[in-house]
Amino acid sequence: MCANLPLDQILQGDCVEILERLPEKSVDLIFADPPYNLQLQKELWRPNQTRVDAVDDDWDHYDSLEAYDAFCRQWIAACRRVLKDTGTLWVIGSYHNIFRIGALLQDLGFWFLNDVIWIKTNPMPNFRGVRFTNAHETLLWVSKFKGARYTFNHHALKALNDDLQMRSDWLLPICNGPERIRHNGQKAHSTQKPEALLYRVLTAASCPGDVVLDPFFGSGTTGAVAKKLRRHWIGIEREAEYIRVAEERLAQVQPLSEEDAVYALEGRAPAKTRRLPFGRLLEAGLLQPGQSLYYRGERAQAAQVRADGRLMLDGLCASIHGLASQLSGGAPANGWLAWYYEDENQRLCVIDELRQRLLADSHGAA
Ligand SMILES: C[S@@+](CC[C@H](N)C(=O)[O-])C[C@H]1O[C@@H](n2cnc3c(N)ncnc32)[C@H](O)[C@@H]1O
């Protein structure tokens, strides 16, 4: 890791100027939630004569589309300089800005990996009833150039999605309820993003220990999730008031244990290791259907192995990864490290040992 990176800090100022002072090729992932340039001309009112709490902040105003484009070109180029060649950039936006940003990304040499649609399960209605309810935002995910190596934790995402491959349409609610930071009843930041969105982005495209940078830090959502998932983070924000909000928020975040965060390393393991399904242990006779496996080595949490390789515990039935995830409250889990078996000396041993044994045997035989 680069020695002079200001890790786990919020840097106050203009993101272009600050990015230009950071070392080249030093960060693993950038999540950018730039101004939308909504161009709101006047206040919005509901039919019942209450005012809509819309995004009308000064930081969202640009004199013209040209001025907005010029600013975006600068920050995107500055991001590209600090991103490692193996790093990826995510940008979130709405129809107001995302097409302009998409074209700039291509012009500046980035390579599209996906566009992800965040479908809001609880969007704000179109109060005047003159258009469709605007119920989604778009995330662009790009690597630095065509053919670049990059992180994609396929296994962790699949585990997160009940063992189904994660799709590019994400149904998640907007940030509301207790997660929404308020001061005297007013939103502390008009565009606070839901942590669930960042949880998915960081799980997909970074590993514990990586450096995640957000040039438009706002209320600090990216930093809060990065800290929780044991990634390093760097936030850049111009407004002192938002920095105060973010600092207070980050001070309250507890990182996951190292073991819980380690699942993402699975995505880095050699292909040979990743391909071994749990069922192979049954086929090879290293475990038997009906045998007990103990969650995190706790005898009180014993699951039974079914003949199809799934585990049963207290009415729950899922893969080793799925059940471990359910038992840990929904966080992604690496079942190979979560379950223990009893050996011939009544010692509890992690099942990953059996996997390693089988892999070593099959390697020797090949
Ligand atoms: C869309 S908001 C980001 C919200 C954030 N994702 C969150 O969850 O709270 C954009 C933020 O960028 C900040 N900003 C705008 N222009 C900036 C610039 N040139 N340099 C640094 N920050 C800037 C604004 O103050 C605002 O807080």
Coordinates of C-alpha atoms and ligand atoms in Angstrom, one line a residue:
M1 CA 0.0 0.0 0.0
C2 CA 1.2 3.5 -0.8
A3 CA 3.0 5.0 2.3
N4 CA 1.7 8.6 2.1
L5 CA -2.0 8.0 1.6
P6 CA -4.2 9.8 4.1
L7 CA -6.1 6.7 5.1
D8 CA -9.4 6.7 7.0
Q9 CA -9.7 10.5 6.9
I10 CA -12.0 13.2 5.4
L11 CA -10.1 15.8 3.3
Q12 CA -11.8 19.1 3.1
G13 CA -11.8 21.0 -0.2
D14 CA -12.5 20.8 -3.9
C15 CA -12.1 17.2 -5.0
V16 CA -10.2 18.0 -8.2
E17 CA -7.5 19.9 -6.3
I18 CA -7.2 17.3 -3.6
L19 CA -7.2 14.3 -6.0
E20 CA -4.4 16.0 -7.9
R21 CA -2.3 16.0 -4.7
L22 CA -2.8 12.3 -4.0
P23 CA -0.3 9.7 -5.2
E24 CA -0.8 8.2 -8.6
K25 CA -2.2 4.7 -8.9
S26 CA -2.8 4.4 -5.2
V27 CA -6.5 3.4 -4.6
D28 CA -8.4 0.2 -5.3
L29 CA -11.9 1.5 -5.8
I30 CA -13.6 4.9 -6.2
F31 CA -17.3 5.4 -5.6
A32 CA -18.5 8.8 -6.9
D33 CA -21.9 10.3 -6.2
P34 CA -21.4 13.7 -8.0
P35 CA -23.8 16.6 -8.1
Y36 CA -26.7 15.7 -10.4
N37 CA -27.1 19.2 -11.9
L38 CA -30.9 18.8 -11.5
Q39 CA -31.5 22.3 -12.8
L40 CA -34.4 22.9 -10.5
Q41 CA -35.9 26.3 -11.4
K42 CA -38.5 26.7 -8.7
E43 CA -39.8 25.2 -5.6
L44 CA -41.9 22.0 -5.8
W45 CA -45.2 21.8 -4.0
R46 CA -47.4 18.8 -3.3
P47 CA -51.2 18.9 -4.1
N48 CA -51.9 19.4 -0.4
Q49 CA -49.7 22.6 -0.5
T50 CA -46.8 21.2 1.4
R51 CA -43.3 21.9 0.0
V52 CA -41.3 19.0 -1.4
D53 CA -37.9 18.5 0.2
A54 CA -36.1 18.5 -3.1
V55 CA -32.4 18.6 -4.0
D56 CA -32.0 22.4 -4.4
D57 CA -28.6 22.8 -2.7
D58 CA -26.0 25.3 -4.0
W59 CA -23.6 22.5 -4.6
D60 CA -25.9 21.2 -7.3
H61 CA -26.0 24.4 -9.4
Y62 CA -24.0 24.9 -12.6
D63 CA -24.3 27.8 -15.0
S64 CA -24.7 25.6 -18.0
L65 CA -24.4 22.1 -19.3
E66 CA -21.0 23.0 -20.7
A67 CA -19.8 24.1 -17.2
Y68 CA -21.1 20.9 -15.7
D69 CA -19.3 18.8 -18.4
A70 CA -16.1 20.7 -17.9
F71 CA -16.2 20.0 -14.1
C72 CA -17.0 16.3 -14.7
R73 CA -14.2 15.9 -17.2
Q74 CA -11.8 17.3 -14.5
W75 CA -12.8 15.1 -11.6
I76 CA -13.1 11.9 -13.8
A77 CA -9.5 12.5 -15.2
A78 CA -8.3 13.2 -11.6
C79 CA -9.9 9.9 -10.4
R80 CA -8.3 8.0 -13.2
R81 CA -4.8 9.2 -12.2
V82 CA -5.2 8.0 -8.6
L83 CA -6.8 4.7 -9.4
K84 CA -4.6 1.6 -9.6
D85 CA -4.5 -0.1 -13.0
T86 CA -6.5 -3.0 -11.3
G87 CA -9.0 -0.6 -9.7
T88 CA -12.5 0.2 -10.7
L89 CA -14.7 3.3 -10.6
W90 CA -18.4 3.5 -9.8
V91 CA -20.5 6.5 -10.6
I92 CA -24.1 6.9 -9.6
G93 CA -26.5 9.4 -11.2
S94 CA -29.9 10.0 -12.7
Y95 CA -31.0 10.8 -16.2
H96 CA -30.0 14.4 -15.6
N97 CA -26.3 13.6 -15.6
I98 CA -25.5 9.9 -16.1
F99 CA -25.5 9.9 -19.9
R100 CA -23.1 12.9 -20.0
I101 CA -20.9 11.1 -17.5
G102 CA -21.0 7.8 -19.4
A103 CA -19.8 9.5 -22.6
L104 CA -17.0 11.3 -20.7
L105 CA -15.9 8.0 -19.1
Q106 CA -15.5 6.4 -22.5
D107 CA -13.8 9.5 -23.9
L108 CA -11.2 9.4 -21.0
G109 CA -10.3 5.7 -21.7
F110 CA -12.4 3.8 -19.1
W111 CA -13.9 0.5 -20.1
F112 CA -17.6 -0.4 -19.2
L113 CA -18.0 -3.5 -17.0
N114 CA -21.7 -3.0 -16.2
D115 CA -24.4 -0.4 -15.8
V116 CA -26.5 -1.3 -12.7
I117 CA -30.0 0.0 -12.2
W118 CA -30.9 0.8 -8.6
I119 CA -34.7 0.3 -8.5
K120 CA -36.1 2.2 -5.6
T121 CA -38.8 0.2 -3.8
N122 CA -40.2 3.4 -2.2
P123 CA -39.6 6.3 -4.6
M124 CA -41.0 9.8 -4.3
P125 CA -44.1 10.1 -6.5
N126 CA -44.2 12.6 -9.4
F127 CA -46.3 15.1 -7.4
R128 CA -47.7 17.0 -10.4
G129 CA -48.6 13.8 -12.3
V130 CA -47.1 14.9 -15.5
R131 CA -44.5 12.2 -15.9
F132 CA -43.7 8.7 -14.7
T133 CA -42.6 8.2 -11.1
N134 CA -38.9 8.5 -11.3
A135 CA -38.0 5.2 -9.6
H136 CA -34.4 4.4 -10.4
E137 CA -30.9 5.7 -10.5
T138 CA -28.0 4.3 -12.6
L139 CA -24.6 3.1 -11.5
L140 CA -21.8 2.9 -14.1
W141 CA -19.0 0.5 -13.3
V142 CA -15.8 0.8 -15.3
S143 CA -12.3 -0.5 -15.3
K144 CA -9.3 1.7 -16.2
F145 CA -8.9 0.2 -19.7
K146 CA -10.1 -2.7 -21.8
G147 CA -8.6 -5.9 -20.6
A148 CA -7.6 -4.6 -17.2
R149 CA -7.6 -7.1 -14.3
Y150 CA -10.0 -6.1 -11.6
T151 CA -11.7 -7.4 -8.5
F152 CA -15.1 -9.0 -8.8
N153 CA -16.1 -11.2 -5.8
H154 CA -18.5 -13.5 -7.6
H155 CA -18.8 -16.0 -4.8
A156 CA -19.4 -13.4 -2.1
L157 CA -22.1 -11.8 -4.2
K158 CA -23.8 -15.1 -5.0
A159 CA -23.8 -16.0 -1.3
L160 CA -25.3 -12.6 -0.6
N161 CA -28.1 -13.4 -3.1
D162 CA -29.2 -16.8 -1.8
D163 CA -26.7 -18.7 -4.0
L164 CA -28.1 -17.1 -7.2
Q165 CA -25.9 -15.0 -9.5
M166 CA -26.4 -11.3 -8.7
R167 CA -28.1 -9.4 -11.5
S168 CA -27.6 -5.8 -12.6
D169 CA -31.1 -4.7 -11.4
W170 CA -30.9 -4.0 -7.6
L171 CA -34.1 -3.5 -5.7
L172 CA -33.3 -1.5 -2.6
P173 CA -35.2 1.2 -0.7
I174 CA -34.1 4.8 -0.5
C175 CA -32.5 5.9 2.7
N176 CA -35.2 6.4 5.2
G177 CA -36.2 5.6 8.8
P178 CA -33.5 5.4 11.5
E179 CA -30.7 5.3 8.9
R180 CA -31.5 8.7 7.6
I181 CA -29.5 11.3 9.6
R182 CA -31.6 14.2 10.7
H183 CA -31.0 17.3 12.7
N184 CA -34.1 18.9 14.3
G185 CA -36.2 16.9 12.0
Q186 CA -34.5 18.1 8.9
K187 CA -32.4 15.8 6.7
A188 CA -28.7 16.4 7.5
H189 CA -27.9 15.8 3.8
S190 CA -30.4 15.9 0.9
T191 CA -29.0 13.0 -1.0
Q192 CA -27.8 10.5 1.6
K193 CA -27.5 7.1 -0.1
P194 CA -28.6 3.9 1.5
E195 CA -25.9 1.8 3.1
A196 CA -27.2 -1.3 1.4
L197 CA -26.2 0.1 -1.9
L198 CA -22.6 0.6 -0.8
Y199 CA -22.6 -2.7 0.9
R200 CA -23.2 -4.4 -2.4
V201 CA -20.8 -2.2 -4.4
L202 CA -17.9 -2.7 -1.9
T203 CA -18.6 -6.5 -1.5
A204 CA -18.6 -6.9 -5.3
A205 CA -15.5 -4.9 -6.2
S206 CA -13.1 -4.7 -3.2
C207 CA -11.5 -6.8 -0.5
P208 CA -10.7 -6.3 3.2
G209 CA -7.7 -4.0 3.5
D210 CA -8.3 -2.3 0.1
V211 CA -8.4 1.5 -0.2
V212 CA -11.8 3.0 -1.2
L213 CA -12.1 6.6 -2.1
D214 CA -15.2 8.8 -2.4
P215 CA -14.6 12.3 -3.9
F216 CA -18.2 13.5 -3.0
F217 CA -18.3 12.2 0.5
G218 CA -21.5 14.0 1.7
S219 CA -22.8 12.4 4.9
G220 CA -20.1 9.7 4.6
T221 CA -22.1 6.6 3.5
T222 CA -19.1 5.2 1.6
G223 CA -16.8 5.6 4.6
A224 CA -19.3 4.1 7.0
V225 CA -19.7 0.9 4.9
A226 CA -16.0 0.7 4.1
K227 CA -15.1 0.9 7.8
K228 CA -17.7 -1.8 8.6
L229 CA -16.4 -4.1 5.9
R230 CA -12.7 -3.5 7.0
R231 CA -11.7 -1.5 3.9
H232 CA -9.6 1.6 4.3
W233 CA -11.4 4.8 3.1
I234 CA -10.6 8.3 2.0
G235 CA -13.4 10.9 1.8
I236 CA -13.3 14.3 0.0
E237 CA -16.0 16.9 0.7
R238 CA -16.1 20.6 0.3
E239 CA -18.8 21.6 2.9
A240 CA -17.7 21.7 6.6
E241 CA -21.2 21.0 7.8
Y242 CA -21.3 17.6 5.9
I243 CA -17.9 16.8 7.2
R244 CA -19.2 17.2 10.8
V245 CA -22.1 14.9 10.0
A246 CA -19.9 12.3 8.5
E247 CA -17.3 12.3 11.3
E248 CA -20.0 11.8 13.9
R249 CA -21.4 9.0 11.9
L250 CA -18.1 7.2 11.3
A251 CA -17.2 7.4 14.9
Q252 CA -20.1 5.1 15.7
V253 CA -19.4 2.4 13.1
Q254 CA -18.0 -0.9 14.4
P255 CA -15.9 -2.9 11.9
L256 CA -16.9 -6.5 11.4
S257 CA -14.5 -9.1 12.8
E258 CA -11.6 -10.1 10.6
E259 CA -13.1 -13.5 10.1
D260 CA -16.5 -12.2 9.0
A261 CA -14.9 -9.8 6.6
V262 CA -12.6 -12.5 5.0
Y263 CA -15.2 -14.0 2.7
A264 CA -14.1 -11.7 -0.1
L265 CA -10.7 -13.4 -0.2
E266 CA -12.6 -16.4 -1.7
G267 CA -12.8 -14.4 -4.9
R268 CA -9.0 -14.2 -5.0
A269 CA -8.4 -17.9 -4.4
P270 CA -7.1 -20.0 -7.3
A271 CA -9.8 -21.2 -9.6
K272 CA -9.1 -24.8 -8.5
T273 CA -10.0 -24.0 -4.9
R274 CA -13.1 -22.1 -5.9
R275 CA -14.5 -24.8 -8.0
L276 CA -14.8 -27.5 -5.3
P277 CA -18.4 -27.8 -4.3
F278 CA -19.2 -28.9 -0.7
G279 CA -21.0 -32.0 -2.0
R280 CA -17.6 -33.4 -3.1
L281 CA -16.8 -34.0 0.5
L282 CA -19.8 -36.3 0.8
E283 CA -19.1 -38.1 -2.4
A284 CA -15.5 -38.7 -1.2
G285 CA -16.8 -40.0 2.1
L286 CA -14.9 -37.3 4.1
L287 CA -18.3 -36.3 5.6
Q288 CA -21.5 -38.4 5.9
P289 CA -25.1 -37.4 5.4
G290 CA -26.7 -37.0 8.9
Q291 CA -23.4 -36.0 10.5
S292 CA -23.4 -32.8 12.6
L293 CA -21.5 -29.6 11.6
Y294 CA -21.0 -26.9 14.3
Y295 CA -21.4 -23.3 13.4
R296 CA -18.1 -21.5 14.4
G297 CA -17.2 -24.5 16.5
E298 CA -20.1 -24.1 18.9
R299 CA -21.5 -27.4 19.9
A300 CA -24.8 -25.7 20.8
Q301 CA -25.3 -24.7 17.1
A302 CA -25.2 -28.1 15.4
A303 CA -26.6 -28.5 11.8
Q304 CA -27.2 -31.8 10.1
V305 CA -25.7 -32.5 6.7
R306 CA -28.3 -33.6 4.2
A307 CA -27.6 -36.1 1.4
D308 CA -27.8 -33.2 -1.2
G309 CA -25.1 -31.2 0.6
R310 CA -27.4 -28.7 2.2
L311 CA -27.4 -28.1 6.0
M312 CA -30.4 -28.2 8.3
L313 CA -30.6 -26.3 11.5
D314 CA -33.7 -25.2 13.5
G315 CA -36.0 -25.5 10.4
L316 CA -33.5 -23.6 8.2
C317 CA -32.1 -25.5 5.2
A318 CA -29.4 -24.0 2.9
S319 CA -25.9 -24.4 1.5
I320 CA -23.0 -24.1 3.9
H321 CA -22.6 -20.5 2.8
G322 CA -26.3 -19.6 2.8
L323 CA -26.9 -21.0 6.3
A324 CA -23.8 -19.3 7.7
S325 CA -25.0 -16.1 6.2
Q326 CA -28.4 -16.5 7.8
L327 CA -26.9 -17.2 11.1
S328 CA -24.7 -14.1 10.9
G329 CA -27.7 -11.9 10.3
G330 CA -27.6 -11.7 6.5
A331 CA -23.9 -10.7 6.1
P332 CA -22.1 -12.6 3.4
A333 CA -20.3 -15.6 4.8
N334 CA -17.7 -18.2 3.7
G335 CA -19.2 -21.5 4.8
W336 CA -15.8 -23.2 4.5
L337 CA -14.6 -21.2 7.4
A338 CA -17.8 -21.1 9.3
W339 CA -18.5 -24.8 9.9
Y340 CA -16.6 -27.4 12.0
Y341 CA -16.7 -31.2 12.1
E342 CA -15.7 -33.6 14.9
D343 CA -12.7 -35.7 14.1
E344 CA -11.9 -39.2 15.4
N345 CA -10.4 -37.6 18.5
Q346 CA -13.5 -35.6 19.2
R347 CA -11.7 -32.4 18.3
L348 CA -13.6 -29.8 16.3
C349 CA -11.9 -28.9 13.0
V350 CA -12.9 -26.4 10.3
I351 CA -14.3 -28.1 7.2
D352 CA -11.9 -26.1 5.0
E353 CA -9.2 -28.6 6.1
L354 CA -11.2 -31.4 4.4
R355 CA -11.5 -29.3 1.3
Q356 CA -7.7 -28.7 1.3
R357 CA -7.1 -32.4 1.8
L358 CA -9.4 -33.3 -1.1
L359 CA -7.8 -30.8 -3.4
A360 CA -4.3 -32.0 -2.5
D361 CA -5.3 -35.6 -3.2
S362 CA -6.9 -34.7 -6.5
H363 CA -3.8 -32.6 -7.4
G364 CA -1.5 -35.5 -6.6
A365 CA -3.6 -37.9 -8.7
A366 CA -3.8 -35.6 -11.7
Ligands
LIG1 C1 -24.7 13.8 -4.3 S1 -23.9 14.4 -2.8 C2 -23.1 12.9 -2.2 C3 -23.9 12.2 -1.1 C4 -23.3 11.0 -0.4 N1 -23.1 10.0 -1.4 C5 -24.0 10.6 0.8 O1 -24.5 9.4 0.8 O2 -24.2 11.3 1.7 C6 -22.6 15.3 -3.5 C7 -21.6 15.9 -2.5 O3 -20.5 16.4 -3.1 C8 -20.1 17.6 -2.5 N2 -19.4 18.4 -3.6 C9 -19.9 19.0 -4.7 N3 -18.9 19.5 -5.4 C10 -17.8 19.2 -4.8 C11 -16.4 19.4 -5.2 N4 -16.0 20.1 -6.2 N5 -15.5 18.9 -4.3 C12 -15.8 18.2 -3.2 N6 -17.1 18.0 -2.8 C13 -18.1 18.5 -3.6 C14 -21.4 18.3 -2.1 O4 -21.2 19.2 -1.0 C15 -22.2 17.0 -1.7 O5 -22.1 16.8 -0.3

